[in-house]
PDB file of C-alpha atoms in Angstrom:
ATOM      1  CA  MET A   1      66.561  32.126-268.856  1.00  0.00           C
ATOM      2  CA  SER A   2      64.948  30.848-272.169  1.00  0.00           C
ATOM      3  CA  ASP A   3      66.758  31.514-275.385  1.00  0.00           C
ATOM      4  CA  GLU A   4      63.493  30.580-277.382  1.00  0.00           C
ATOM      5  CA  ASP A   5      61.697  33.733-276.277  1.00  0.00           C
ATOM      6  CA  GLU A   6      64.763  36.396-275.891  1.00  0.00           C
ATOM      7  CA  GLU A   7      67.281  37.512-278.422  1.00  0.00           C
ATOM      8  CA  PHE A   8      70.811  37.704-276.963  1.00  0.00           C
ATOM      9  CA  LEU A   9      73.917  39.689-278.084  1.00  0.00           C
ATOM     10  CA  ASP A  10      77.087  37.749-276.852  1.00  0.00           C
ATOM     11  CA  ALA A  11      79.901  39.753-275.384  1.00  0.00           C
ATOM     12  CA  VAL A  12      83.491  38.769-273.622  1.00  0.00           C
ATOM     13  CA  VAL A  13      85.031  40.083-270.476  1.00  0.00           C
ATOM     14  CA  ILE A  14      88.077  42.125-271.486  1.00  0.00           C
ATOM     15  CA  GLY A  15      88.740  43.286-267.962  1.00  0.00           C
ATOM     16  CA  PHE A  16      87.679  44.751-264.589  1.00  0.00           C
ATOM     17  CA  GLU A  17      87.200  47.889-263.062  1.00  0.00           C
ATOM     18  CA  ASP A  18      86.249  47.998-259.062  1.00  0.00           C
ATOM     19  CA  ASP A  19      83.182  46.045-258.913  1.00  0.00           C
ATOM     20  CA  ASP A  20      82.199  46.020-262.548  1.00  0.00           C
ATOM     21  CA  CYS A  21      83.365  43.975-265.578  1.00  0.00           C
ATOM     22  CA  ILE A  22      84.411  45.676-268.729  1.00  0.00           C
ATOM     23  CA  VAL A  23      82.498  43.720-271.701  1.00  0.00           C
ATOM     24  CA  SER A  24      83.001  44.072-275.587  1.00  0.00           C
ATOM     25  CA  LEU A  25      80.445  42.506-278.164  1.00  0.00           C
ATOM     26  CA  THR A  26      81.475  39.845-280.280  1.00  0.00           C
ATOM     27  CA  GLY A  27      80.724  40.115-283.943  1.00  0.00           C
ATOM     28  CA  GLY A  28      80.365  43.800-283.519  1.00  0.00           C
ATOM     29  CA  GLY A  29      76.911  43.295-285.497  1.00  0.00           C
ATOM     30  CA  GLY A  30      76.306  47.343-285.938  1.00  0.00           C
ATOM     31  CA  ALA A  31      74.760  47.716-282.682  1.00  0.00           C
ATOM     32  CA  ASP A  32      74.148  51.175-281.151  1.00  0.00           C
ATOM     33  CA  ILE A  33      76.121  50.259-277.833  1.00  0.00           C
ATOM     34  CA  GLY A  34      74.370  53.295-276.299  1.00  0.00           C
ATOM     35  CA  SER A  35      71.009  51.622-276.499  1.00  0.00           C
ATOM     36  CA  LEU A  36      72.296  48.778-274.765  1.00  0.00           C
ATOM     37  CA  VAL A  37      72.757  50.619-271.297  1.00  0.00           C
ATOM     38  CA  GLY A  38      70.203  49.426-268.513  1.00  0.00           C
ATOM     39  CA  ARG A  39      69.980  46.099-270.497  1.00  0.00           C
ATOM     40  CA  ASP A  40      70.205  42.853-268.391  1.00  0.00           C
ATOM     41  CA  VAL A  41      73.297  40.968-268.648  1.00  0.00           C
ATOM     42  CA  PHE A  42      73.556  37.183-268.038  1.00  0.00           C
ATOM     43  CA  TYR A  43      76.312  34.787-267.234  1.00  0.00           C
ATOM     44  CA  GLU A  44      76.239  31.033-266.689  1.00  0.00           C
ATOM     45  CA  ASP A  45      79.137  29.766-264.478  1.00  0.00           C
ATOM     46  CA  PHE A  46      80.502  26.226-264.833  1.00  0.00           C
ATOM     47  CA  LYS A  47      78.148  25.068-262.141  1.00  0.00           C
ATOM     48  CA  GLY A  48      75.370  25.699-264.267  1.00  0.00           C
ATOM     49  CA  VAL A  49      74.408  28.739-262.146  1.00  0.00           C
ATOM     50  CA  VAL A  50      73.314  31.877-264.159  1.00  0.00           C
ATOM     51  CA  TRP A  51      74.155  35.427-262.658  1.00  0.00           C
ATOM     52  CA  ARG A  52      72.284  38.548-263.495  1.00  0.00           C
ATOM     53  CA  GLY A  53      73.825  41.926-263.860  1.00  0.00           C
ATOM     54  CA  LYS A  54      73.141  45.146-265.923  1.00  0.00           C
ATOM     55  CA  ILE A  55      75.106  47.561-268.229  1.00  0.00           C
ATOM     56  CA  VAL A  56      75.421  50.677-265.914  1.00  0.00           C
ATOM     57  CA  ASP A  57      77.471  52.534-268.425  1.00  0.00           C
ATOM     58  CA  ILE A  58      79.485  52.834-271.607  1.00  0.00           C
ATOM     59  CA  TYR A  59      83.048  52.458-271.111  1.00  0.00           C
ATOM     60  CA  GLY A  60      85.663  54.017-273.591  1.00  0.00           C
ATOM     61  CA  ASP A  61      84.657  54.444-277.379  1.00  0.00           C
ATOM     62  CA  ASP A  62      83.197  50.670-277.897  1.00  0.00           C
ATOM     63  CA  THR A  63      83.064  48.781-274.782  1.00  0.00           C
ATOM     64  CA  LEU A  64      80.548  48.232-271.716  1.00  0.00           C
ATOM     65  CA  LYS A  65      80.526  48.317-267.805  1.00  0.00           C
ATOM     66  CA  VAL A  66      78.506  45.781-266.279  1.00  0.00           C
ATOM     67  CA  ARG A  67      77.423  45.262-262.624  1.00  0.00           C
ATOM     68  CA  PHE A  68      76.613  41.860-261.268  1.00  0.00           C
ATOM     69  CA  GLN A  69      73.703  41.468-258.401  1.00  0.00           C
ATOM     70  CA  SER A  70      74.981  42.574-255.167  1.00  0.00           C
ATOM     71  CA  GLU A  71      74.594  39.199-253.837  1.00  0.00           C
ATOM     72  CA  ALA A  72      77.226  38.343-256.654  1.00  0.00           C
ATOM     73  CA  ILE A  73      79.854  40.570-255.234  1.00  0.00           C
ATOM     74  CA  SER A  74      79.472  40.023-251.782  1.00  0.00           C
ATOM     75  CA  GLU A  75      80.299  36.186-252.793  1.00  0.00           C
ATOM     76  CA  GLY A  76      83.447  37.554-254.623  1.00  0.00           C
ATOM     77  CA  GLY A  77      81.697  37.651-258.012  1.00  0.00           C
ATOM     78  CA  PRO A  78      80.227  35.181-260.026  1.00  0.00           C
ATOM     79  CA  SER A  79      81.981  31.749-260.077  1.00  0.00           C
ATOM     80  CA  GLY A  80      84.711  31.493-262.719  1.00  0.00           C
ATOM     81  CA  LEU A  81      84.048  34.980-264.404  1.00  0.00           C
ATOM     82  CA  GLY A  82      87.279  36.339-265.774  1.00  0.00           C
ATOM     83  CA  GLN A  83      88.873  37.736-268.990  1.00  0.00           C
ATOM     84  CA  GLY A  84      87.779  35.733-272.145  1.00  0.00           C
ATOM     85  CA  SER A  85      84.137  34.569-270.263  1.00  0.00           C
ATOM     86  CA  LEU A  86      81.283  34.920-272.511  1.00  0.00           C
ATOM     87  CA  VAL A  87      78.152  37.121-271.333  1.00  0.00           C
ATOM     88  CA  LYS A  88      74.622  37.466-272.930  1.00  0.00           C
ATOM     89  CA  ILE A  89      73.307  40.760-273.165  1.00  0.00           C
ATOM     90  CA  SER A  90      69.349  40.807-273.316  1.00  0.00           C
ATOM     91  CA  VAL A  91      68.187  42.765-276.622  1.00  0.00           C
ATOM     92  CA  LYS A  92      64.639  43.886-275.503  1.00  0.00           C
ATOM     93  CA  ALA A  93      64.307  46.032-272.320  1.00  0.00           C
ATOM     94  CA  HIS A  94      62.682  44.793-269.253  1.00  0.00           C
ATOM     95  CA  GLY A  95      60.192  46.967-267.177  1.00  0.00           C
TER      96      GLY A  95
END
């Protein structure tokens, strides 16, 4: 994950539902959250391991539902991910 060639939006984890986490964009930024569905999400844990997820749905009016890789879920979820954790949402769509 290189910050030099990619733009990210910051979001904070506000809760969990089943295997998904619910995130809210920080600072608003006027982003159309509907356009973020399908975008990649990255979370770097305290060990420096980067976990990859995807925005799978809009949750409520202004929050997003993120699902991390199945490998992460099988390991109990990304290490240290909890309420207040910061995640990065890729602004560019990846093919």
